Coordinates of C-alpha atoms in Angstrom, one line a residue:
X59 CA -22.3 24.6 -21.5
X60 CA -20.0 23.4 -19.1
X61 CA -21.7 22.3 -15.8
X62 CA -21.1 23.5 -12.2
X63 CA -20.1 20.8 -9.7
X64 CA -20.4 22.6 -6.5
X65 CA -19.7 19.4 -4.0
X66 CA -18.7 20.3 -0.6
X67 CA -17.4 23.8 -0.9
X68 CA -14.4 23.1 1.4
X69 CA -13.6 20.2 -0.6
X70 CA -11.0 21.3 -2.7
X71 CA -8.5 23.5 -0.7
X72 CA -8.7 24.2 3.1
X73 CA -10.3 27.6 3.5
X74 CA -8.3 29.9 5.5
X75 CA -9.2 31.1 9.1
X76 CA -10.1 35.0 8.7
X77 CA -7.8 36.6 11.0
X78 CA -8.1 40.1 10.1
X79 CA -11.7 41.9 10.1
X80 CA -10.9 45.4 11.7
X81 CA -9.6 48.7 10.5
X82 CA -6.1 49.0 9.8
X83 CA -5.2 52.8 11.2
X84 CA -1.7 53.8 12.0
X85 CA -0.3 50.3 12.5
X86 CA -3.1 49.0 14.5
X87 CA -6.3 47.0 13.7
X88 CA -9.0 48.6 15.3
X89 CA -12.9 48.6 15.6
X90 CA -14.9 51.4 13.9
X91 CA -16.0 54.4 15.9
X92 CA -19.4 53.5 15.5
X93 CA -18.7 49.7 16.5
X94 CA -20.7 48.5 13.5
X95 CA -19.7 45.9 11.3
X96 CA -21.1 44.5 7.6
X97 CA -21.1 41.1 6.0
X98 CA -19.3 39.9 3.6
X99 CA -20.6 36.7 1.4
X100 CA -18.7 33.6 0.0
X101 CA -20.1 34.0 -3.9
X102 CA -20.1 30.3 -4.1
X103 CA -23.0 29.7 -1.9
X104 CA -24.5 33.4 -0.4
X105 CA -23.6 32.4 3.0
X106 CA -21.8 35.0 5.2
X107 CA -18.1 34.6 5.6
X108 CA -17.4 37.2 8.0
X109 CA -18.3 40.4 9.6
X110 CA -16.0 43.2 8.9
X111 CA -15.6 46.8 10.4
X112 CA -17.8 49.5 9.0
X113 CA -15.6 52.6 8.9
X114 CA -17.2 56.0 7.8
X115 CA -16.5 59.6 7.9
X116 CA -15.2 59.6 11.5
X117 CA -12.5 56.8 10.7
X118 CA -11.7 58.2 7.6
X119 CA -10.5 61.5 9.7
X120 CA -8.6 59.3 12.2
X121 CA -6.9 57.6 9.3
X122 CA -6.0 60.5 7.5
X123 CA -4.7 62.3 10.6
X124 CA -2.3 59.1 11.0
X125 CA -1.4 59.6 7.2
X126 CA -0.8 63.2 7.7
X127 CA 1.4 63.1 10.4
X128 CA 3.5 60.1 8.8
X129 CA 3.8 62.3 5.7
X130 CA 4.6 65.6 7.3
X131 CA 6.5 64.2 10.0
X132 CA 7.7 60.5 9.6
X133 CA 10.5 58.9 8.1
X134 CA 8.9 57.3 5.0
X135 CA 8.9 60.3 2.6
X136 CA 12.4 60.8 4.0
X137 CA 14.1 58.0 3.7
X138 CA 16.5 57.3 0.8
X139 CA 14.7 55.5 -2.6
X140 CA 17.1 52.3 -1.9
X141 CA 15.6 52.4 1.9
X142 CA 12.1 52.5 0.7
X143 CA 12.7 49.7 -1.9
X144 CA 14.6 47.5 0.4
X145 CA 11.5 47.5 2.8
X146 CA 9.2 47.2 -0.5
X147 CA 11.3 44.0 -1.3
X148 CA 10.8 42.5 2.0
X149 CA 6.7 43.5 1.6
X150 CA 6.9 41.5 -2.0
X151 CA 8.7 38.6 -0.2
X152 CA 6.2 38.2 2.6
X153 CA 3.4 38.1 -0.1
X154 CA 4.9 35.3 -1.7
X155 CA 5.1 33.3 1.5
X156 CA 1.6 33.8 2.2
X157 CA 0.2 33.2 -1.7
X158 CA -2.1 30.2 -1.1
X159 CA -3.9 32.5 2.0
X160 CA -4.2 35.5 0.1
X161 CA -5.6 33.5 -3.2
X162 CA -8.1 31.7 -1.1
X163 CA -9.2 34.9 0.6
X164 CA -9.5 36.7 -2.9
X165 CA -11.8 33.2 -3.8
X166 CA -14.2 33.3 -1.0
X167 CA -14.5 37.0 -1.3
X168 CA -14.8 37.5 -5.1
X169 CA -15.5 33.8 -6.7
X170 CA -12.1 34.3 -8.3
X171 CA -10.3 31.1 -9.6
X172 CA -8.2 29.8 -6.5
X173 CA -5.4 28.3 -9.2
X174 CA -5.2 31.6 -10.9
X175 CA -4.8 33.6 -7.7
X176 CA -2.3 31.2 -6.7
X177 CA 0.1 30.9 -9.9
X178 CA -0.5 34.4 -11.6
X179 CA -2.3 37.0 -9.5
X180 CA -0.6 37.1 -6.2
X181 CA 2.6 36.3 -7.6
X182 CA 2.4 39.2 -10.1
X183 CA 1.3 41.6 -7.3
X184 CA 4.6 40.6 -5.4
X185 CA 6.4 41.3 -8.7
X186 CA 4.8 44.7 -9.3
X187 CA 5.9 45.5 -5.7
X188 CA 9.7 44.9 -6.8
X189 CA 9.0 46.7 -9.9
X190 CA 8.2 49.7 -8.0
X191 CA 10.8 49.2 -5.4
X192 CA 13.6 49.3 -8.1
X193 CA 12.2 52.6 -9.3
X194 CA 12.3 53.9 -6.0
X195 CA 15.9 55.2 -5.9
X196 CA 15.3 56.4 -9.3
X197 CA 13.3 59.4 -9.1
X198 CA 15.4 62.3 -10.5
X199 CA 14.5 65.9 -11.4
X200 CA 16.1 67.8 -14.5
X201 CA 18.8 70.4 -14.9
X202 CA 17.1 73.4 -17.1
X203 CA 18.9 74.9 -19.7
X204 CA 17.6 78.4 -18.9
X205 CA 17.3 81.4 -21.4
X206 CA 18.4 83.9 -18.9
X207 CA 21.0 84.5 -16.5
X208 CA 19.8 82.0 -14.1
X209 CA 20.4 78.4 -12.7
X210 CA 17.3 75.9 -12.7
X211 CA 16.8 72.4 -11.8
X212 CA 13.6 70.7 -10.8
X213 CA 12.7 68.4 -7.7
X214 CA 10.2 65.1 -7.9
X215 CA 8.5 65.1 -4.9
X216 CA 5.8 62.9 -3.4
X217 CA 2.4 64.4 -3.6
X218 CA 1.3 63.8 0.4
X219 CA -1.3 61.7 1.5
X220 CA -3.1 59.6 -1.2
X221 CA -6.8 58.0 -1.4
X222 CA -7.0 55.0 -3.1
X223 CA -10.6 53.4 -3.9
X224 CA -10.1 50.1 -5.3
X225 CA -12.7 47.9 -7.2
X226 CA -13.9 44.2 -5.9
X227 CA -12.9 42.4 -9.4
X228 CA -9.2 41.9 -8.8
X229 CA -8.8 42.6 -5.2
X230 CA -5.1 41.9 -4.7
X231 CA -4.1 43.3 -8.0
X232 CA -5.4 46.4 -7.7
X233 CA -4.4 47.1 -4.1
X234 CA -1.0 46.8 -5.1
X235 CA -1.5 48.4 -8.3
X236 CA -2.2 51.3 -6.3
X237 CA 0.0 51.2 -3.4
X238 CA 3.3 50.2 -4.9
X239 CA 3.9 53.4 -7.2
X240 CA 2.8 55.7 -4.2
X241 CA 4.9 53.9 -1.8
X242 CA 7.9 54.1 -4.2
X243 CA 7.1 58.2 -4.4
X244 CA 7.3 58.2 -0.8
X245 CA 3.3 59.0 -0.4
X246 CA 1.3 57.9 2.8
X247 CA -2.1 56.9 2.3
X248 CA -5.6 55.5 3.0
X249 CA -6.9 52.5 1.1
X250 CA -10.7 51.8 0.8
X251 CA -11.1 48.4 -0.6
X252 CA -14.8 47.5 -2.2
X253 CA -17.2 46.4 0.5
X254 CA -17.7 43.0 -1.4
X255 CA -13.7 42.2 -1.0
X256 CA -12.4 43.5 2.1
X257 CA -10.2 40.8 3.2
X258 CA -7.1 40.5 1.5
X259 CA -6.7 44.1 1.6
X260 CA -6.4 43.7 5.6
X261 CA -4.3 40.9 5.0
X262 CA -1.7 43.3 2.9
X263 CA -2.1 45.8 5.7
X264 CA -0.6 43.3 8.3
X265 CA 2.1 42.4 6.3
X266 CA 2.9 45.5 5.3
X267 CA 3.6 46.2 8.8
X268 CA 5.8 42.9 9.2
X269 CA 7.6 44.5 6.4
X270 CA 8.8 47.2 8.1
X271 CA 6.9 49.7 6.6
X272 CA 6.2 52.7 9.3
X273 CA 2.9 53.2 11.2
X274 CA 0.3 55.5 9.2
X275 CA 2.1 55.2 5.9
X276 CA -0.4 52.4 4.7
X277 CA -4.2 52.7 6.3
X278 CA -7.2 50.4 5.4
X279 CA -10.7 51.4 5.9
X280 CA -13.2 48.9 5.0
X281 CA -16.8 49.9 4.7
X282 CA -19.2 51.5 1.7
X283 CA -18.6 54.0 -1.2
X284 CA -21.3 56.4 -0.3
X285 CA -19.9 56.9 3.4
X286 CA -16.1 55.7 3.6
X287 CA -15.5 56.6 -0.1
X288 CA -17.4 59.8 -0.4
X289 CA -15.3 60.8 2.9
X290 CA -12.0 60.2 1.2
X291 CA -13.0 61.6 -1.9
X292 CA -13.9 65.1 -0.3
X293 CA -11.3 65.2 2.5
X294 CA -9.6 68.4 2.7
X295 CA -6.2 66.8 4.0
X296 CA -5.9 64.2 1.2
X297 CA -3.7 65.5 -1.7
X298 CA -4.9 63.0 -4.2
X299 CA -7.5 60.2 -5.1
X300 CA -6.8 57.4 -7.2
X301 CA -10.2 55.4 -8.0
X302 CA -10.9 52.3 -10.2
X303 CA -14.4 51.3 -10.6
X304 CA -17.6 52.3 -12.4
X305 CA -18.0 55.7 -14.6
X306 CA -20.9 56.5 -12.9
X307 CA -19.1 56.4 -9.4
X308 CA -15.9 58.0 -10.9
X309 CA -18.1 61.2 -11.7
X310 CA -19.0 61.8 -8.3
X311 CA -15.6 61.0 -6.7
X312 CA -14.3 63.6 -9.3
X313 CA -17.2 66.3 -8.1
X314 CA -16.4 65.7 -4.6
X315 CA -12.8 66.5 -5.0
X316 CA -13.3 69.4 -7.0
X317 CA -15.8 70.8 -4.3
X318 CA -13.5 70.2 -1.5
X319 CA -9.8 71.1 -1.7
X320 CA -9.4 70.6 -5.5
X321 CA -7.2 67.6 -5.1
X322 CA -6.0 65.8 -7.8
X323 CA -7.8 62.7 -9.5
X324 CA -6.8 59.6 -11.6
X325 CA -9.7 57.5 -12.7
X326 CA -10.1 54.3 -14.3
X327 CA -13.3 53.5 -15.1
X328 CA -15.9 51.3 -17.6
X329 CA -15.2 50.2 -20.7
X330 CA -16.9 48.3 -23.5
X331 CA -13.8 47.2 -25.6
X332 CA -14.1 46.2 -28.9
X333 CA -12.4 43.0 -30.7
X334 CA -12.0 42.9 -34.3
X335 CA -11.2 39.9 -36.0
X336 CA -10.2 40.4 -39.7
X337 CA -10.8 37.6 -42.6
X338 CA -7.6 36.9 -42.6
X339 CA -7.2 35.4 -39.2
X340 CA -6.6 32.0 -37.7
X341 CA -10.4 31.3 -37.2
X342 CA -9.6 28.7 -34.5
X343 CA -7.2 31.0 -32.5
X344 CA -9.6 34.0 -33.1
X345 CA -12.1 32.2 -31.2
X346 CA -10.1 31.3 -28.1
X347 CA -9.1 34.8 -28.1
X348 CA -12.4 36.0 -28.1
X349 CA -13.7 33.5 -25.6
X350 CA -10.8 34.5 -23.3
X351 CA -11.3 38.1 -23.7
X352 CA -15.1 38.1 -22.4
X353 CA -14.9 35.2 -20.3
X354 CA -11.7 35.5 -17.9
X355 CA -12.4 36.2 -14.3
X356 CA -16.3 35.2 -15.2
X357 CA -16.3 38.7 -17.4
X358 CA -15.9 41.0 -14.3
X359 CA -13.2 42.6 -16.1
X360 CA -13.0 46.6 -17.0
X361 CA -11.1 45.6 -20.4
X362 CA -13.0 42.4 -21.1
X363 CA -13.9 42.3 -25.0
X364 CA -17.7 42.5 -24.7
X365 CA -17.9 43.6 -28.1
X366 CA -16.7 41.2 -31.0
X367 CA -16.6 42.4 -34.6
X368 CA -16.0 39.8 -37.2
X369 CA -15.0 40.3 -40.7
X370 CA -18.1 38.6 -43.0
X371 CA -15.7 36.4 -44.9
X372 CA -15.1 34.2 -41.7
X373 CA -18.1 35.1 -39.6
X374 CA -20.0 31.8 -40.3
X375 CA -17.1 29.7 -39.5
X376 CA -16.2 31.8 -36.5
X377 CA -19.7 31.6 -35.0
X378 CA -19.6 27.6 -35.3
X379 CA -16.0 27.5 -33.5
X380 CA -17.2 29.8 -31.0
X381 CA -20.4 27.7 -30.1
X382 CA -18.3 24.6 -29.7
X383 CA -15.5 26.1 -27.9
X384 CA -17.6 27.6 -25.2
X385 CA -18.4 24.3 -23.9
X386 CA -14.6 24.2 -22.6
X387 CA -15.6 26.9 -20.3
X388 CA -16.7 24.8 -17.2
X389 CA -18.6 26.7 -14.5
X390 CA -18.2 25.5 -11.0
X391 CA -16.4 26.0 -7.7
X392 CA -13.5 28.2 -8.1
X393 CA -11.6 26.1 -5.4
X394 CA -11.9 23.1 -8.5
X395 CA -8.9 23.0 -10.8
X396 CA -11.4 21.8 -13.5
X397 CA -13.6 25.2 -13.5
X398 CA -12.8 28.0 -15.8
X399 CA -15.7 30.1 -14.3
X400 CA -16.6 30.6 -10.7
X401 CA -19.5 32.4 -9.2
X402 CA -20.4 36.0 -10.0
X403 CA -19.2 38.4 -7.2
X404 CA -22.6 38.8 -5.5
X405 CA -26.1 38.5 -5.9
X406 CA -26.7 42.5 -6.8
X407 CA -24.1 41.5 -9.6
X408 CA -25.6 38.2 -10.9
X409 CA -29.0 39.9 -11.0
X410 CA -27.4 42.9 -12.6
X411 CA -26.0 40.6 -15.4
X412 CA -29.1 38.3 -15.9
X413 CA -31.2 41.4 -16.6
X414 CA -29.1 42.6 -19.3
X415 CA -29.6 39.1 -21.0
X416 CA -33.2 39.3 -20.5
X417 CA -32.5 42.8 -22.2
X418 CA -30.9 41.3 -25.1
X419 CA -33.6 38.7 -25.7
X420 CA -36.3 41.2 -25.6
X421 CA -34.6 43.6 -28.2
X422 CA -34.2 40.8 -30.9
X423 CA -30.6 39.4 -30.1
X424 CA -30.2 35.8 -31.0
X425 CA -28.9 33.5 -28.2
X426 CA -26.3 31.5 -29.4
X427 CA -25.2 29.8 -25.9
X428 CA -25.9 30.2 -22.1
X429 CA -28.2 32.7 -20.8
X430 CA -29.1 31.0 -17.7
X431 CA -28.1 30.2 -14.0
X432 CA -26.0 27.7 -13.2
X433 CA -26.7 25.2 -10.4
X434 CA -29.2 25.9 -7.6
X435 CA -26.8 27.7 -4.9
X436 CA -24.5 30.6 -5.4
X437 CA -24.4 33.4 -8.2
X438 CA -23.4 31.1 -10.9
X439 CA -24.0 32.1 -14.6
X440 CA -23.7 30.4 -17.9
X441 CA -21.0 31.8 -20.6
X442 CA -23.3 33.7 -22.6
X443 CA -22.9 34.7 -26.4
X444 CA -25.4 36.9 -28.5
X445 CA -25.5 36.9 -32.2
X446 CA -27.6 39.1 -34.4
X447 CA -26.7 42.2 -31.8
X448 CA -27.3 45.5 -33.2
X449 CA -25.3 48.7 -32.2
X450 CA -28.6 50.4 -30.3
X451 CA -28.9 47.3 -28.0
X452 CA -28.1 47.5 -24.4
X453 CA -26.0 44.7 -24.6
X454 CA -24.0 46.6 -27.2
X455 CA -23.7 49.7 -25.6
X456 CA -23.8 49.3 -21.6
X457 CA -20.9 47.8 -19.4
X458 CA -22.4 44.5 -18.4
X459 CA -19.4 43.1 -16.3
X460 CA -20.3 39.5 -16.7
X461 CA -19.6 36.9 -19.3
X462 CA -21.9 37.9 -22.0
X463 CA -20.6 38.4 -25.3
X464 CA -22.0 40.7 -28.0
X465 CA -21.3 39.2 -31.7
X466 CA -21.5 41.7 -34.7
X467 CA -20.4 41.3 -38.1
X468 CA -18.6 44.0 -40.4
X469 CA -17.6 44.2 -44.0
X470 CA -14.7 46.7 -44.4
X471 CA -11.9 48.0 -42.3
X472 CA -13.4 51.2 -42.2
X473 CA -16.7 50.3 -41.2
X474 CA -14.9 48.0 -38.4
X475 CA -13.1 51.0 -37.3
X476 CA -16.2 53.4 -37.2
X477 CA -18.2 50.6 -35.2
X478 CA -15.5 50.0 -32.8
X479 CA -15.3 53.7 -31.9
X480 CA -19.0 53.8 -31.3
X481 CA -19.0 53.8 -28.0
X482 CA -19.1 56.1 -25.0
X483 CA -16.0 54.4 -23.3
X484 CA -12.1 54.0 -24.6
X485 CA -10.5 51.4 -22.3
X486 CA -9.2 48.6 -24.6
X487 CA -9.4 47.3 -27.9
X488 CA -8.1 44.1 -29.8
X489 CA -7.4 43.6 -33.0
X490 CA -6.7 39.7 -34.8
X491 CA -5.0 40.1 -38.3
X492 CA -1.9 38.9 -40.1
X493 CA -1.7 41.8 -42.1
X494 CA 0.5 44.9 -40.5
X495 CA -1.0 47.4 -42.3
X496 CA -4.0 46.6 -41.0
X497 CA -2.7 46.4 -37.4
X498 CA -1.3 49.7 -37.4
X499 CA -4.1 51.5 -39.3
X500 CA -6.5 50.1 -37.0
X501 CA -4.6 50.8 -33.7
X502 CA -3.9 54.3 -34.5
X503 CA -7.6 54.7 -35.5
X504 CA -9.2 53.2 -32.2
X505 CA -9.5 55.8 -29.4
X506 CA -8.6 53.7 -26.4
X507 CA -5.9 53.6 -23.8
X508 CA -4.4 50.1 -24.6
X509 CA -4.5 48.2 -28.0
X510 CA -3.8 44.5 -28.3
X511 CA -2.7 42.8 -31.5
X512 CA -3.3 38.9 -31.7
X513 CA -3.2 39.0 -28.0
X514 CA -5.8 39.9 -25.5
X515 CA -5.1 40.6 -21.6
X516 CA -1.5 41.3 -22.2
X517 CA -0.7 43.5 -19.1
X518 CA 2.9 44.0 -17.8
X519 CA 4.4 45.9 -14.9
X520 CA 6.2 48.5 -17.7
X521 CA 3.3 48.9 -19.8
X522 CA 0.7 51.6 -18.8
X523 CA -2.7 51.3 -19.0
X524 CA -5.9 53.5 -18.5
X525 CA -8.6 55.5 -20.3
X526 CA -10.1 58.0 -23.2
X527 CA -13.7 59.4 -23.0
X528 CA -15.7 57.9 -20.1
X529 CA -13.3 55.5 -19.4
X530 CA -11.2 58.1 -17.2
X531 CA -7.8 59.6 -17.2
X532 CA -4.4 59.0 -15.8
X533 CA -2.7 55.7 -16.1
X534 CA -1.8 52.8 -13.8
X535 CA 1.3 50.6 -14.4
X536 CA 4.5 51.6 -15.8
X537 CA 6.7 54.8 -14.9
X538 CA 3.7 56.9 -15.6
X539 CA 2.1 55.6 -12.5
X540 CA 4.9 56.7 -10.5
X541 CA 5.0 59.9 -12.0
X542 CA 1.3 60.8 -11.0
X543 CA 2.2 60.2 -7.1
X544 CA 4.9 63.0 -7.7
X545 CA 4.9 66.7 -7.7
X546 CA 7.2 68.8 -9.6
X547 CA 9.1 71.5 -8.1
X548 CA 11.1 74.3 -10.0
X549 CA 14.0 75.8 -8.1
X550 CA 15.5 78.9 -10.0
X551 CA 19.0 81.0 -8.5
X552 CA 20.5 83.8 -10.0
X553 CA 24.1 83.3 -11.6
X554 CA 26.5 85.0 -9.9
X555 CA 27.2 88.6 -11.3
X556 CA 23.5 88.5 -12.6
X557 CA 21.3 91.4 -13.1
X558 CA 19.4 90.4 -10.7
X559 CA 21.6 90.8 -7.7

């Protein structure tokens, strides 16, 4: 397995000064009402990076009041779509001007690879803002062909004040994925980043103000889920909540929303995504894809291909290739360009993943590679692959959210489909085959929100994704995401000389 080379924690790149640690409410950085703060820790070492304001219900109330005023009386919902789009374009430009700093913040908060943040994630976030900026002036209703002597048309109007609760695994990507379509629609919002990764969200709030987004339109409340997050989900003056995170917390968000003002909810939740590799696949390429699907972002990905099913004709060869190729996934400091896996986000997640590894051993799975911590400092784990996995085992059923693959064998297409669907989740799936009939049959048979054929993690701004079953409902990305922040209003008038007059 790849070795960890911690060295000096600041030896590969200059660590940025932490500039923003307070709540962002109504265009200003402010202390929490309670004055409380919490620690954010660098997962490379476990050491404290900064102390960040701990918002709770009273702070959420202030943020909602600001967002409500900005929506009911402010100019953002009343600007033309093109005017909103121009400001969003400027926001995107500012993000690109600060790519390195934003990427570094996500590295010291979440253990993410700095190179990936700099080259892919932050640029993609800027481009996603541009995508929705371009859609802001294309929000139209329809003229209705009524069956009676009536004239009718529809208006698409912003839904109002939105609460965004975002996860820690992709702090920048998820921040922009949530706010961009809501901004384009004309909504105002409160964003609660995960307590593990608050730093880049506060920096984005600063850039939003610089870009000219009016005060109160974007508010950022850092804090904990059971306090700040619950206050958002239950708030009577929030019109919609968009949540990405675990299925268990998603249920709580939905319950709070239903018990308050019956606000709309969209949920992107957990996954246990299957990757089916058929006998006709290129074994070398399939092994690379399987490792990419589970080890990218150290397995902390909701759509990670954590269950890999290989057809029996190539299974033995596949296992040999996989074991050899896993060595190339070097574990180390995420600022080091040689590293392919950084540390898990925090000690709690590290311990959770390790407990599943121990469970896999106890339940009788065979450890092909990994299974141990890496290094003596920080929350590093070796890439871990289990063979001889049975469907009932916890490692095959639960979302581990770490670099742990369950490898299984199947005989027929029908068996592969049945076993792929043998999960309470339905977020994503992958298929590797050269046979178009197999690809079409399997992709139409698996109950999941996105299916990748001969690829994985093939996201695009124009391609919606979201879950079936316990993976939630509602879609992020694409125009589907824009429309979930819009209300449809019908307007009907009688035609002249109609019997209604």
